[in-house]
Coordinates of C-alpha atoms in Angstrom, one line a residue:
Chain A
X444 CA -33.7 7.6 16.3
X445 CA -37.4 7.5 17.5
X446 CA -38.7 8.0 14.0
X447 CA -36.5 5.1 12.9
X448 CA -37.9 2.9 15.5
X449 CA -41.4 4.0 14.8
X450 CA -41.0 3.2 11.0
X451 CA -39.3 -0.1 11.7
X452 CA -42.2 -1.3 14.1
X453 CA -44.9 0.0 11.8
X454 CA -43.1 -1.9 8.9
X455 CA -43.8 -5.2 11.0
X456 CA -47.6 -4.9 10.5
X457 CA -48.1 -5.9 6.9
X458 CA -45.4 -8.6 7.4
X459 CA -47.1 -10.1 10.3
X460 CA -50.4 -9.8 8.4
X461 CA -48.9 -11.9 5.7
X462 CA -47.5 -14.4 8.0
X463 CA -50.9 -14.8 9.6
X464 CA -52.5 -15.2 6.2
X465 CA -50.1 -17.8 5.2
X466 CA -50.4 -19.9 8.3
X467 CA -54.3 -19.4 8.1
X468 CA -54.4 -21.0 4.4
X469 CA -52.1 -23.8 5.2
X470 CA -54.8 -26.0 6.6
X471 CA -57.3 -24.7 3.8
X472 CA -54.9 -25.4 0.9
X473 CA -54.5 -29.1 1.5
X474 CA -56.2 -30.9 -1.3
X475 CA -59.3 -32.4 -0.3
X476 CA -61.6 -31.8 2.7
X477 CA -59.6 -30.9 5.9
X478 CA -62.5 -32.2 8.1
X479 CA -62.4 -35.6 6.5
X480 CA -58.7 -35.6 6.7
X481 CA -58.8 -34.8 10.4
X482 CA -61.5 -37.2 11.2
X483 CA -60.2 -40.1 9.0
X484 CA -62.6 -43.0 8.3
X485 CA -65.1 -41.9 11.0
X486 CA -66.0 -38.9 8.8
X487 CA -68.4 -41.0 6.9
X488 CA -71.0 -40.2 9.6
X489 CA -72.8 -37.0 8.6
X490 CA -73.7 -35.8 12.0
X491 CA -70.1 -36.2 13.4
X492 CA -68.8 -34.7 10.2
X493 CA -71.2 -31.5 10.7
X494 CA -70.4 -31.2 14.3
X495 CA -66.5 -31.3 13.6
X496 CA -67.0 -28.6 10.7
X497 CA -68.7 -26.4 13.1
X498 CA -66.3 -26.8 15.9
X499 CA -63.4 -26.0 13.4
X500 CA -65.4 -22.8 12.3
X501 CA -65.3 -24.2 8.7
X502 CA -69.0 -23.5 8.2
X503 CA -68.5 -19.7 8.3
X504 CA -67.6 -17.7 5.3
X505 CA -63.9 -17.4 4.6
X506 CA -63.4 -13.8 5.9
X507 CA -65.2 -14.6 9.1
X508 CA -63.0 -17.6 9.4
X509 CA -59.9 -15.6 9.2
X510 CA -61.3 -13.0 11.7
X511 CA -61.9 -15.9 14.2
X512 CA -58.5 -17.2 13.6
X513 CA -56.8 -13.7 14.2
X514 CA -59.0 -12.9 17.3
X515 CA -58.1 -16.4 18.8
X516 CA -54.4 -15.9 17.9
X517 CA -54.3 -12.6 19.7
X518 CA -55.7 -14.2 22.8
X519 CA -53.0 -16.8 22.7
X520 CA -55.3 -19.5 21.3
X521 CA -53.8 -21.6 18.3
X522 CA -56.1 -24.4 18.5
X523 CA -55.2 -27.9 19.8
X524 CA -53.2 -30.8 18.5
X525 CA -55.2 -33.5 17.1
X526 CA -52.8 -36.2 18.6
X527 CA -52.2 -35.1 22.0
X528 CA -55.4 -33.1 22.3
X529 CA -53.3 -30.4 24.2
X530 CA -53.2 -26.7 23.1
X531 CA -50.7 -25.9 20.6
X532 CA -49.5 -23.0 22.8
X533 CA -48.7 -25.2 25.8
X534 CA -47.0 -27.8 23.6
X535 CA -44.9 -25.0 22.1
X536 CA -43.6 -23.7 25.5
X537 CA -43.0 -27.0 26.8
X538 CA -40.5 -27.6 24.0
X539 CA -39.3 -24.2 23.5
X540 CA -36.7 -24.3 26.4
X541 CA -34.8 -27.2 25.0
X542 CA -34.5 -25.4 21.6
X543 CA -33.6 -22.1 23.2
X544 CA -30.8 -23.8 25.3
X545 CA -29.3 -25.7 22.4
X546 CA -29.5 -22.6 20.2
X547 CA -27.8 -20.5 22.7
X548 CA -25.0 -23.0 23.3
X549 CA -24.6 -23.4 19.6
X550 CA -24.3 -19.7 19.0
X551 CA -21.8 -19.5 21.9
X552 CA -19.6 -22.3 20.4
X553 CA -19.8 -20.6 17.0
X554 CA -18.8 -17.0 18.5
X555 CA -16.0 -18.3 20.7
X556 CA -14.5 -20.3 17.8
X557 CA -15.4 -18.2 14.9
X558 CA -14.1 -14.8 15.9
X559 CA -10.7 -15.8 17.0
X560 CA -10.2 -18.0 14.0
X561 CA -11.3 -15.1 11.8
X562 CA -8.9 -12.7 13.5
X563 CA -6.0 -15.1 13.1
X564 CA -6.7 -15.7 9.4
X565 CA -7.0 -11.9 8.8
X566 CA -3.7 -11.2 10.8
X567 CA -1.9 -14.0 9.1
X568 CA -3.4 -13.3 5.6
X569 CA -2.3 -15.5 2.7
X570 CA -0.6 -17.8 5.0
X571 CA -1.2 -21.6 5.0
X572 CA -3.3 -21.2 8.0
X573 CA -5.4 -18.6 6.3
X574 CA -6.1 -20.8 3.2
X575 CA -6.7 -23.8 5.4
X576 CA -9.2 -21.9 7.5
X577 CA -11.1 -20.3 4.5
X578 CA -11.3 -23.6 2.9
X579 CA -12.5 -25.3 5.9
X580 CA -15.2 -22.5 6.4
X581 CA -16.3 -22.8 3.0
X582 CA -16.9 -26.6 3.5
X583 CA -18.5 -25.7 6.7
X584 CA -20.8 -23.3 5.1
X585 CA -21.9 -26.0 2.3
X586 CA -22.2 -28.6 5.1
X587 CA -25.4 -30.6 5.0
X588 CA -25.8 -30.7 8.9
X589 CA -28.1 -33.6 8.9
X590 CA -25.1 -35.6 7.7
X591 CA -22.6 -33.8 9.9
X592 CA -24.6 -34.7 12.9
X593 CA -24.5 -38.1 11.9
X594 CA -20.8 -38.1 11.4
X595 CA -20.3 -36.6 14.8
X596 CA -22.4 -39.4 16.3
X597 CA -20.4 -41.9 14.4
X598 CA -17.2 -40.5 15.6
X599 CA -17.7 -39.5 19.2
X600 CA -20.7 -41.7 20.2
X601 CA -20.2 -45.0 18.2
X602 CA -16.5 -45.3 17.8
X603 CA -15.0 -43.4 20.7
X604 CA -18.0 -43.9 23.1
X605 CA -17.6 -40.3 24.6
X606 CA -21.1 -38.8 24.3
X607 CA -24.5 -40.3 24.5
X608 CA -26.4 -40.6 21.0
X609 CA -29.7 -39.0 21.8
X610 CA -31.9 -37.1 24.1
X611 CA -31.3 -34.4 26.7
X612 CA -30.7 -36.2 29.7
X613 CA -29.8 -39.7 31.1
X614 CA -32.8 -41.5 32.4
X615 CA -30.9 -42.3 35.6
X616 CA -31.6 -38.8 36.9
X617 CA -34.8 -37.2 37.8
X618 CA -34.5 -33.5 37.4
X619 CA -37.4 -31.1 38.2
X620 CA -38.2 -28.5 35.7
X621 CA -37.4 -25.0 37.2
X622 CA -36.3 -23.0 34.3
X623 CA -36.6 -25.6 31.5
X624 CA -32.8 -25.1 30.9
X625 CA -31.2 -28.3 31.9
X626 CA -27.8 -26.7 32.4
X627 CA -29.4 -24.5 35.0
X628 CA -31.9 -26.9 36.4
X629 CA -29.4 -29.6 37.2
X630 CA -27.3 -27.0 39.3
X631 CA -30.1 -26.3 41.6
X632 CA -29.0 -26.8 45.3
X633 CA -31.3 -29.6 46.0
X634 CA -30.1 -31.6 42.9
X635 CA -26.6 -31.2 43.8
X636 CA -27.2 -32.1 47.5
X637 CA -28.9 -35.4 46.1
X638 CA -26.9 -36.4 43.1
X639 CA -23.9 -34.1 43.0
X640 CA -22.7 -32.7 39.7
X641 CA -23.5 -36.0 37.7
X642 CA -26.7 -34.7 36.3
X643 CA -25.2 -31.4 35.1
X644 CA -22.3 -33.4 33.3
X645 CA -24.8 -35.6 31.8
X646 CA -27.0 -32.8 30.5
X647 CA -23.7 -31.2 29.4
X648 CA -22.5 -34.4 27.5
X649 CA -25.9 -34.6 25.8
X650 CA -25.7 -31.1 24.6
X651 CA -22.2 -31.0 23.1
X652 CA -22.6 -32.9 19.9
X653 CA -26.0 -31.1 18.7
X654 CA -24.6 -27.8 19.5
X655 CA -21.5 -28.5 17.4
X656 CA -23.7 -29.8 14.6
X657 CA -25.9 -26.6 14.9
X658 CA -23.2 -24.1 15.4
X659 CA -21.0 -25.3 12.3
X660 CA -22.7 -23.0 9.6
X661 CA -22.8 -20.1 11.9
X662 CA -19.2 -20.7 12.9
X663 CA -18.2 -20.8 9.3
X664 CA -20.1 -17.5 8.5
X665 CA -18.8 -15.8 11.6
X666 CA -15.1 -16.9 10.7
X667 CA -15.5 -15.4 7.2
X668 CA -17.2 -12.3 8.3
X669 CA -14.6 -11.7 11.1
X670 CA -11.8 -12.2 8.5
X671 CA -13.1 -9.8 6.0
X672 CA -14.3 -7.3 8.3
X673 CA -10.8 -7.3 10.2
X674 CA -9.0 -7.1 6.8
X675 CA -10.8 -3.9 6.1
X676 CA -10.2 -2.4 9.5
X677 CA -6.4 -3.4 9.5
X678 CA -5.9 -1.4 6.4
X679 CA -7.1 1.9 7.9
X680 CA -5.0 4.8 8.8
X681 CA -5.7 4.8 12.4
X682 CA -4.4 1.3 12.8
X683 CA -1.1 2.3 11.1
X684 CA -1.0 5.2 13.5
X685 CA -1.5 2.9 16.6
X686 CA 1.4 0.6 15.3
X687 CA 3.5 3.7 14.7
X688 CA 3.0 4.7 18.3
X689 CA 4.7 1.6 19.1
X690 CA 1.8 -0.2 20.6
X691 CA 2.1 -4.0 20.7
X692 CA 0.5 -6.0 18.0
X693 CA -1.9 -7.7 20.4
X694 CA -3.0 -4.4 21.7
X695 CA -3.6 -3.0 18.3
X696 CA -5.6 -5.9 17.2
X697 CA -7.6 -6.5 20.3
X698 CA -8.4 -2.9 21.3
X699 CA -8.1 -0.9 18.2
X700 CA -9.2 -3.0 15.4
X701 CA -11.5 -5.6 16.9
X702 CA -13.9 -2.9 18.3
X703 CA -14.7 -1.5 14.9
X704 CA -14.6 -4.7 13.1
X705 CA -17.2 -6.2 15.5
X706 CA -20.1 -4.0 14.1
X707 CA -20.8 -6.3 11.0
X708 CA -20.0 -9.4 12.9
X709 CA -22.7 -8.5 15.6
X710 CA -25.3 -7.9 13.0
X711 CA -24.7 -11.3 11.2
X712 CA -24.9 -13.0 14.7
X713 CA -28.2 -11.2 15.3
X714 CA -29.5 -12.3 11.8
X715 CA -28.6 -16.0 12.4
X716 CA -31.6 -16.5 14.4
X717 CA -33.6 -17.8 11.3
X718 CA -30.7 -20.2 10.4
X719 CA -30.7 -21.3 14.1
X720 CA -34.3 -22.4 13.5
X721 CA -33.4 -24.2 10.4
X722 CA -30.6 -25.9 12.3
X723 CA -33.0 -26.9 15.1
X724 CA -35.3 -28.6 12.8
X725 CA -32.7 -30.9 11.4
X726 CA -30.4 -31.1 14.5
X727 CA -33.1 -32.0 16.7
X728 CA -34.4 -34.7 14.3
X729 CA -30.9 -36.5 14.4
X730 CA -30.2 -36.2 18.1
X731 CA -33.9 -36.8 19.3
X732 CA -33.6 -33.7 21.0
X733 CA -37.1 -32.9 22.4
X734 CA -37.4 -29.4 21.2
X735 CA -39.6 -27.3 18.9
X736 CA -37.9 -28.5 15.6
X737 CA -38.4 -32.1 16.3
X738 CA -42.0 -31.5 17.2
X739 CA -42.6 -29.6 14.1
X740 CA -41.2 -32.3 11.8
X741 CA -43.2 -34.9 13.8
X742 CA -46.4 -32.9 13.3
X743 CA -45.9 -32.7 9.6
X744 CA -45.2 -36.5 9.3
X745 CA -48.4 -37.0 11.4
X746 CA -50.3 -34.5 9.4
X747 CA -51.3 -32.6 12.7
X748 CA -52.3 -29.5 10.8
X749 CA -53.4 -27.4 13.9
X750 CA -49.9 -27.8 15.1
X751 CA -48.2 -27.0 11.7
X752 CA -50.3 -23.9 11.5
X753 CA -49.7 -22.7 15.0
X754 CA -46.0 -23.6 14.9
X755 CA -45.5 -21.5 11.6
X756 CA -47.3 -18.6 13.0
X757 CA -45.4 -18.7 16.3
X758 CA -41.8 -19.4 14.8
X759 CA -42.3 -16.9 11.9
X760 CA -43.6 -14.1 14.3
X761 CA -40.6 -14.8 16.5
X762 CA -38.0 -14.5 13.9
X763 CA -39.6 -11.4 12.4
X764 CA -39.7 -9.6 15.9
X765 CA -36.2 -10.7 16.7
X766 CA -34.9 -9.4 13.3
X767 CA -36.5 -6.1 14.1
X768 CA -34.6 -5.9 17.4
X769 CA -31.5 -6.8 15.7
X770 CA -32.2 -3.8 13.4
X771 CA -33.0 -1.5 16.1
X772 CA -29.9 -2.5 18.1
X773 CA -27.8 -2.1 15.1
X774 CA -29.1 1.4 14.5
X775 CA -28.4 2.2 18.1
X776 CA -24.7 1.2 17.7
X777 CA -24.2 2.4 14.2
X778 CA -25.9 5.8 13.6
X779 CA -25.1 5.6 9.8
X780 CA -27.8 3.0 9.5
X781 CA -30.7 5.3 10.8
X782 CA -31.3 7.1 7.6
Chain B
X1378 CA -1.4 -9.3 -44.7
X1379 CA -5.1 -9.4 -43.8
X1380 CA -4.5 -12.2 -41.5
X1381 CA -1.9 -10.3 -39.6
X1382 CA -4.1 -7.3 -39.0
X1383 CA -7.0 -9.6 -37.8
X1384 CA -4.6 -11.2 -35.3
X1385 CA -3.5 -8.0 -33.9
X1386 CA -7.0 -6.6 -33.5
X1387 CA -8.0 -9.9 -31.7
X1388 CA -5.1 -9.5 -29.4
X1389 CA -5.7 -6.0 -28.7
X1390 CA -9.4 -6.5 -27.9
X1391 CA -9.8 -9.9 -26.2
X1392 CA -13.3 -11.4 -26.4
X1393 CA -15.4 -11.0 -23.4
X1394 CA -15.4 -14.6 -22.8
X1395 CA -11.7 -14.7 -22.6
X1396 CA -11.4 -11.7 -20.3
X1397 CA -13.8 -13.3 -18.1
X1398 CA -11.8 -16.6 -18.1
X1399 CA -8.7 -14.9 -17.3
X1400 CA -10.2 -13.4 -14.3
X1401 CA -12.1 -16.5 -13.3
X1402 CA -9.1 -18.9 -13.7
X1403 CA -6.9 -16.9 -11.3
X1404 CA -9.3 -18.1 -8.6
X1405 CA -8.1 -21.7 -7.9
X1406 CA -11.1 -22.5 -5.6
X1407 CA -13.5 -21.4 -8.4
X1408 CA -11.7 -23.6 -11.0
X1409 CA -11.8 -26.6 -8.4
X1410 CA -15.6 -25.9 -8.0
X1411 CA -16.2 -25.9 -11.8
X1412 CA -14.3 -29.2 -11.9
X1413 CA -16.4 -30.7 -9.1
X1414 CA -19.6 -29.6 -11.0
X1415 CA -18.4 -31.1 -14.2
X1416 CA -17.7 -34.3 -12.7
X1417 CA -21.1 -34.5 -11.1
X1418 CA -22.9 -33.6 -14.3
X1419 CA -20.8 -36.1 -16.4
X1420 CA -21.7 -38.8 -13.7
X1421 CA -25.3 -37.8 -14.0
X1422 CA -25.4 -37.9 -17.7
X1423 CA -23.5 -41.2 -18.1
X1424 CA -25.1 -42.9 -15.1
X1425 CA -26.1 -45.9 -17.0
X1426 CA -22.7 -46.5 -18.4
X1427 CA -20.9 -46.0 -15.2
X1428 CA -23.2 -47.8 -12.7
X1429 CA -22.2 -51.4 -12.3
X1430 CA -25.8 -52.3 -11.3
X1431 CA -29.3 -51.0 -11.5
X1432 CA -29.8 -48.7 -8.6
X1433 CA -33.0 -50.6 -7.6
X1434 CA -31.6 -54.2 -8.2
X1435 CA -32.0 -56.2 -5.0
X1436 CA -29.1 -58.7 -4.2
X1437 CA -30.7 -60.9 -1.5
X1438 CA -27.4 -62.6 -0.7
X1439 CA -25.5 -59.4 -0.2
X1440 CA -27.1 -57.4 2.7
X1441 CA -25.1 -54.5 4.1
X1442 CA -21.9 -55.8 2.6
X1443 CA -19.0 -53.4 3.4
X1444 CA -17.0 -51.6 0.9
X1445 CA -14.5 -53.5 -1.0
X1446 CA -11.4 -52.5 1.1
X1447 CA -13.3 -53.4 4.4
X1448 CA -13.2 -56.8 6.1
X1449 CA -16.6 -57.9 5.0
X1450 CA -16.4 -56.4 1.5
X1451 CA -17.5 -58.5 -1.5
X1452 CA -16.4 -58.4 -5.1
X1453 CA -18.6 -56.5 -7.4
X1454 CA -19.8 -54.0 -4.7
X1455 CA -17.1 -51.3 -4.5
X1456 CA -18.9 -49.2 -1.9
X1457 CA -20.8 -52.0 -0.4
X1458 CA -24.7 -52.5 -0.3
X1459 CA -27.5 -51.2 1.7
X1460 CA -29.9 -52.7 4.1
X1461 CA -32.0 -54.3 1.4
X1462 CA -28.8 -55.4 -0.7
X1463 CA -28.7 -52.7 -3.4
X1464 CA -25.3 -51.7 -4.7
X1465 CA -24.4 -48.3 -3.1
X1466 CA -22.0 -47.1 -5.7
X1467 CA -24.8 -47.5 -8.5
X1468 CA -27.4 -45.6 -6.2
X1469 CA -24.8 -42.9 -5.7
X1470 CA -24.1 -42.4 -9.4
X1471 CA -27.9 -42.4 -10.2
X1472 CA -28.3 -40.1 -7.1
X1473 CA -26.2 -37.6 -9.1
X1474 CA -29.0 -37.6 -11.7
X1475 CA -31.6 -37.0 -9.1
X1476 CA -29.8 -34.2 -7.3
X1477 CA -28.4 -32.5 -10.5
X1478 CA -31.9 -32.4 -12.1
X1479 CA -33.5 -31.3 -8.9
X1480 CA -30.9 -28.4 -8.7
X1481 CA -31.6 -27.6 -12.2
X1482 CA -35.3 -27.8 -12.1
X1483 CA -35.3 -25.6 -8.8
X1484 CA -33.3 -22.9 -10.4
X1485 CA -35.2 -23.0 -13.6
X1486 CA -38.7 -22.7 -11.9
X1487 CA -37.4 -20.1 -9.2
X1488 CA -35.8 -18.0 -12.0
X1489 CA -38.9 -18.2 -14.2
X1490 CA -41.0 -16.9 -11.5
X1491 CA -38.5 -14.6 -9.9
X1492 CA -37.2 -12.8 -13.0
X1493 CA -40.7 -12.0 -14.2
X1494 CA -41.9 -10.7 -10.8
X1495 CA -38.4 -8.8 -10.4
X1496 CA -38.7 -7.1 -14.0
X1497 CA -42.3 -6.1 -13.3
X1498 CA -41.6 -4.8 -9.7
X1499 CA -38.5 -2.8 -10.7
X1500 CA -39.7 -1.4 -13.9
X1501 CA -43.1 -0.3 -13.1
X1502 CA -42.6 0.5 -9.3
X1503 CA -45.6 1.9 -7.4
X1504 CA -48.2 -0.2 -5.7
X1505 CA -47.4 -3.4 -7.6
X1506 CA -43.6 -3.1 -6.6
X1507 CA -44.7 -2.7 -3.0
X1508 CA -46.9 -5.6 -3.1
X1509 CA -44.4 -7.9 -4.7
X1510 CA -41.6 -6.7 -2.3
X1511 CA -43.8 -7.1 0.7
X1512 CA -44.5 -10.8 -0.3
X1513 CA -40.8 -11.5 -0.8
X1514 CA -40.1 -10.0 2.7
X1515 CA -42.7 -12.2 4.2
X1516 CA -41.2 -15.3 2.4
X1517 CA -37.7 -14.3 3.4
X1518 CA -38.7 -13.9 7.1
X1519 CA -39.5 -17.6 7.3
X1520 CA -36.3 -19.8 7.9
X1521 CA -35.9 -21.7 4.4
X1522 CA -36.5 -25.3 5.6
X1523 CA -39.5 -24.3 7.5
X1524 CA -41.0 -22.8 4.4
X1525 CA -40.2 -25.6 2.4
X1526 CA -41.7 -28.0 4.9
X1527 CA -44.9 -26.0 4.8
X1528 CA -45.2 -26.3 1.2
X1529 CA -44.5 -30.1 1.3
X1530 CA -47.1 -30.4 4.1
X1531 CA -49.6 -28.8 1.8
X1532 CA -48.6 -30.6 -1.5
X1533 CA -47.6 -33.9 0.2
X1534 CA -44.3 -35.5 0.0
X1535 CA -42.5 -36.6 -3.2
X1536 CA -39.8 -35.5 -5.7
X1537 CA -41.9 -33.2 -7.9
X1538 CA -43.3 -31.4 -4.6
X1539 CA -39.7 -31.2 -3.3
X1540 CA -38.8 -29.1 -6.4
X1541 CA -41.7 -26.9 -6.1
X1542 CA -41.2 -26.4 -2.3
X1543 CA -37.4 -25.6 -2.7
X1544 CA -38.2 -23.5 -5.8
X1545 CA -40.7 -21.3 -3.7
X1546 CA -37.9 -20.7 -1.0
X1547 CA -35.5 -19.7 -3.7
X1548 CA -37.9 -17.3 -5.6
X1549 CA -37.5 -14.1 -3.3
X1550 CA -33.7 -13.9 -3.9
X1551 CA -34.2 -13.9 -7.6
X1552 CA -36.9 -11.3 -7.4
X1553 CA -34.7 -9.0 -5.3
X1554 CA -31.7 -9.2 -7.5
X1555 CA -33.4 -8.6 -10.8
X1556 CA -35.4 -5.8 -9.2
X1557 CA -32.3 -4.1 -7.9
X1558 CA -30.6 -4.3 -11.3
X1559 CA -33.5 -3.1 -13.2
X1560 CA -33.9 0.0 -10.9
X1561 CA -30.2 0.6 -11.6
X1562 CA -30.6 0.1 -15.4
X1563 CA -34.0 1.7 -16.2
X1564 CA -32.8 5.4 -16.1
X1565 CA -29.7 4.8 -18.2
X1566 CA -29.8 6.4 -21.7
X1567 CA -30.1 3.3 -23.7
X1568 CA -33.5 2.6 -22.1
X1569 CA -34.5 6.2 -22.7
X1570 CA -33.3 6.0 -26.3
X1571 CA -35.7 2.9 -26.8
X1572 CA -38.5 4.6 -25.1
X1573 CA -38.2 7.6 -27.5
X1574 CA -38.2 5.2 -30.5
X1575 CA -41.6 3.9 -29.0
X1576 CA -40.6 0.5 -27.9
X1577 CA -43.2 -1.1 -25.9
X1578 CA -42.7 -1.8 -22.0
X1579 CA -42.4 -5.5 -22.7
X1580 CA -39.8 -5.0 -25.3
X1581 CA -37.7 -2.7 -23.1
X1582 CA -38.1 -5.2 -20.1
X1583 CA -37.1 -8.4 -21.7
X1584 CA -34.8 -7.2 -24.8
X1585 CA -33.1 -4.2 -23.3
X1586 CA -32.9 -4.4 -19.5
X1587 CA -32.9 -8.1 -18.9
X1588 CA -29.7 -8.8 -20.9
X1589 CA -27.9 -6.3 -18.7
X1590 CA -29.0 -7.9 -15.6
X1591 CA -27.6 -11.2 -16.5
X1592 CA -24.4 -11.2 -14.5
X1593 CA -25.8 -11.0 -11.1
X1594 CA -28.6 -13.5 -12.2
X1595 CA -26.1 -16.0 -13.3
X1596 CA -24.3 -15.8 -10.0
X1597 CA -27.5 -16.2 -8.0
X1598 CA -28.4 -19.1 -10.3
X1599 CA -25.2 -21.0 -9.5
X1600 CA -25.8 -20.4 -5.8
X1601 CA -29.5 -21.3 -6.1
X1602 CA -28.2 -24.7 -7.4
X1603 CA -26.3 -25.4 -4.1
X1604 CA -29.1 -24.3 -1.9
X1605 CA -31.6 -26.3 -4.1
X1606 CA -29.6 -29.5 -3.8
X1607 CA -29.0 -29.1 -0.1
X1608 CA -32.6 -28.2 0.7
X1609 CA -33.9 -31.0 -1.4
X1610 CA -31.7 -33.4 0.3
X1611 CA -32.6 -32.0 3.7
X1612 CA -36.3 -32.7 2.9
X1613 CA -35.4 -36.3 1.6
X1614 CA -33.6 -36.8 5.0
X1615 CA -36.5 -35.6 6.9
X1616 CA -38.7 -38.2 4.9
X1617 CA -40.6 -35.3 3.2
X1618 CA -38.6 -35.3 0.0
X1619 CA -38.1 -38.0 -2.5
X1620 CA -39.5 -41.3 -1.3
X1621 CA -37.7 -44.6 -1.2
X1622 CA -36.6 -46.4 -3.5
X1623 CA -35.6 -43.3 -5.4
X1624 CA -31.8 -43.1 -5.1
X1625 CA -31.8 -39.7 -3.7
X1626 CA -28.9 -38.9 -1.4
X1627 CA -31.0 -37.3 1.3
X1628 CA -33.3 -40.3 1.4
X1629 CA -30.5 -42.7 1.3
X1630 CA -29.0 -41.0 4.5
X1631 CA -32.4 -41.2 6.2
X1632 CA -32.5 -44.9 5.5
X1633 CA -28.9 -45.4 6.8
X1634 CA -29.5 -43.7 10.1
X1635 CA -30.8 -46.9 11.7
X1636 CA -27.5 -48.6 10.7
X1637 CA -25.1 -46.1 11.8
X1638 CA -23.4 -48.4 14.3
X1639 CA -23.1 -51.5 12.2
X1640 CA -22.9 -50.1 8.6
X1641 CA -21.2 -46.6 8.8
X1642 CA -20.4 -46.5 5.1
X1643 CA -24.0 -46.2 4.5
X1644 CA -24.1 -42.9 6.2
X1645 CA -20.6 -41.5 5.1
X1646 CA -21.0 -41.9 1.4
X1647 CA -24.3 -40.2 0.4
X1648 CA -23.3 -37.2 2.7
X1649 CA -19.9 -36.7 1.1
X1650 CA -21.7 -36.6 -2.2
X1651 CA -24.1 -33.9 -1.1
X1652 CA -21.1 -32.0 0.5
X1653 CA -19.0 -32.0 -2.6
X1654 CA -21.9 -31.1 -4.9
X1655 CA -23.0 -28.1 -2.8
X1656 CA -19.3 -27.2 -2.1
X1657 CA -18.7 -27.2 -5.9
X1658 CA -21.5 -24.8 -6.8
X1659 CA -20.6 -22.6 -3.8
X1660 CA -17.1 -22.3 -4.9
X1661 CA -17.9 -21.9 -8.6
X1662 CA -20.8 -19.3 -7.7
X1663 CA -18.2 -17.3 -5.5
X1664 CA -15.7 -17.2 -8.2
X1665 CA -18.3 -16.2 -10.9
X1666 CA -19.3 -13.3 -8.6
X1667 CA -15.7 -12.1 -8.4
X1668 CA -15.1 -12.4 -12.0
X1669 CA -18.3 -11.0 -13.3
X1670 CA -18.6 -8.1 -10.8
X1671 CA -15.4 -6.2 -10.6
X1672 CA -16.7 -3.9 -7.7
X1673 CA -16.7 -6.9 -5.4
X1674 CA -13.1 -7.8 -6.0
X1675 CA -10.9 -7.3 -2.9

């Protein structure tokens, strides 16, 4: 196990190196002069131009530039936004809790709906319900979520008036940031004392639609995976033995089958982190959710290159490290994987 | 007499294609997917004949007219018009052209790069294999939309750059699939035989091994179509892909967002087109995989 862990962690180094190279070259591959691009019209003044070039470190040889970039990145310095003039790291961490909260709720939604649906489809194999569900999950899997989010808004916000259209919180309430997670912050004792549970429900109602939109593709893959994994397990001999012993169907499924069927399901849930980020970029843009995804798209539209560069480095590193943890956890549960 | 013999031999040894079709047509979803794809392709090819108006023609007296069956519908605009008075049906029809060609170009470019890299990687092995695989690992570790946005951020928005960006995202899966089948094939006897005959590496790679890797490649190509269409539409939606007035479905959706309360048909229809075209390729791809790869059959 230790050997596997060491190998998996060492494997990370070249990947992280590649990611750092990629994000380093983003700003340097833009056609034209990055200094002029950042300065705009004022770049015409040679003194300002030289100063800017120096402050960006673009007067150094390229190898040295990369070295400086790496050194800064390791010290948590990813430069600052051209627009807000704040550091990329602090901008990122301001927004990260919003994305994290949305992502977690979306995943919980996907798991809570996906696993039972998959189980029922497997148990009632080839029934109408099974076909209906698998057709639905294929549609969910092909869903353009940027459209799906709009349809949800159209139905639940515009037509039925049930949920708010955008944002994280009603402007009526003033909630102090404690953890950054609205669902927790609105339950702080002083908020409940002043405003009751209204802020909590406001936060919840803002969260529901984006979480459904973001959770739809994971839901579809979890349901499909659960179904095929359950089907495989249900045909095993030990399940027949359990049934022959006279155990109830519910007990056989919940205790005997599900436990083994869960292994591949847990893996794909872990590996969904990447698609959660993809979902965040689109979902946050639709629902004006103040998270990392919306910030990233806005930076690309504003051509705020330091932010693009920093965000890519940050997000990619996070995805890679989380995938490594998923692998390690998987190897821990399933010894067959360690070789 | 001769005819009779021919007939029996044909019946005993059905052609590969027929066998494939027999397997494939058992899967109703896959046939439905193929039908969907054919419909979209026909619409794309015959767009000028089918569309009642030009996709960019502006009808100043018909702004945001509803579909024909709604209260504020207007004759001549079956699906209504958009915010500047263009016929939505015509734009959707021409949109099929844009999306189908984007899907095709993405798969073509990604295959061209991916197949060559995969062949080299799998056939030669060693350091070149390690370098190529490491690069695909890095590309695959990035969420697909993020990577596509990065490429667009470098190149600038637009339809051509969208194709490039989405193709870059699709390359790693082609590399992996070709590499895996090359590694499985290269130690087989027919390869050794041509090596003994003194065939060059290039000849063995492209004429001996590649034809035997076609099945997984066709499946991946079909699925690449759906990812390509979806990612290109997502970029269009974010304002980073095809630029207005191109009748691209994602871009149309992005325009329609502002009118979601007053003109919901502007939002619903382009999204349905994206959904059904992506669904078609996914269904078809899944069916192909089952029919071409007997090992995967349940």
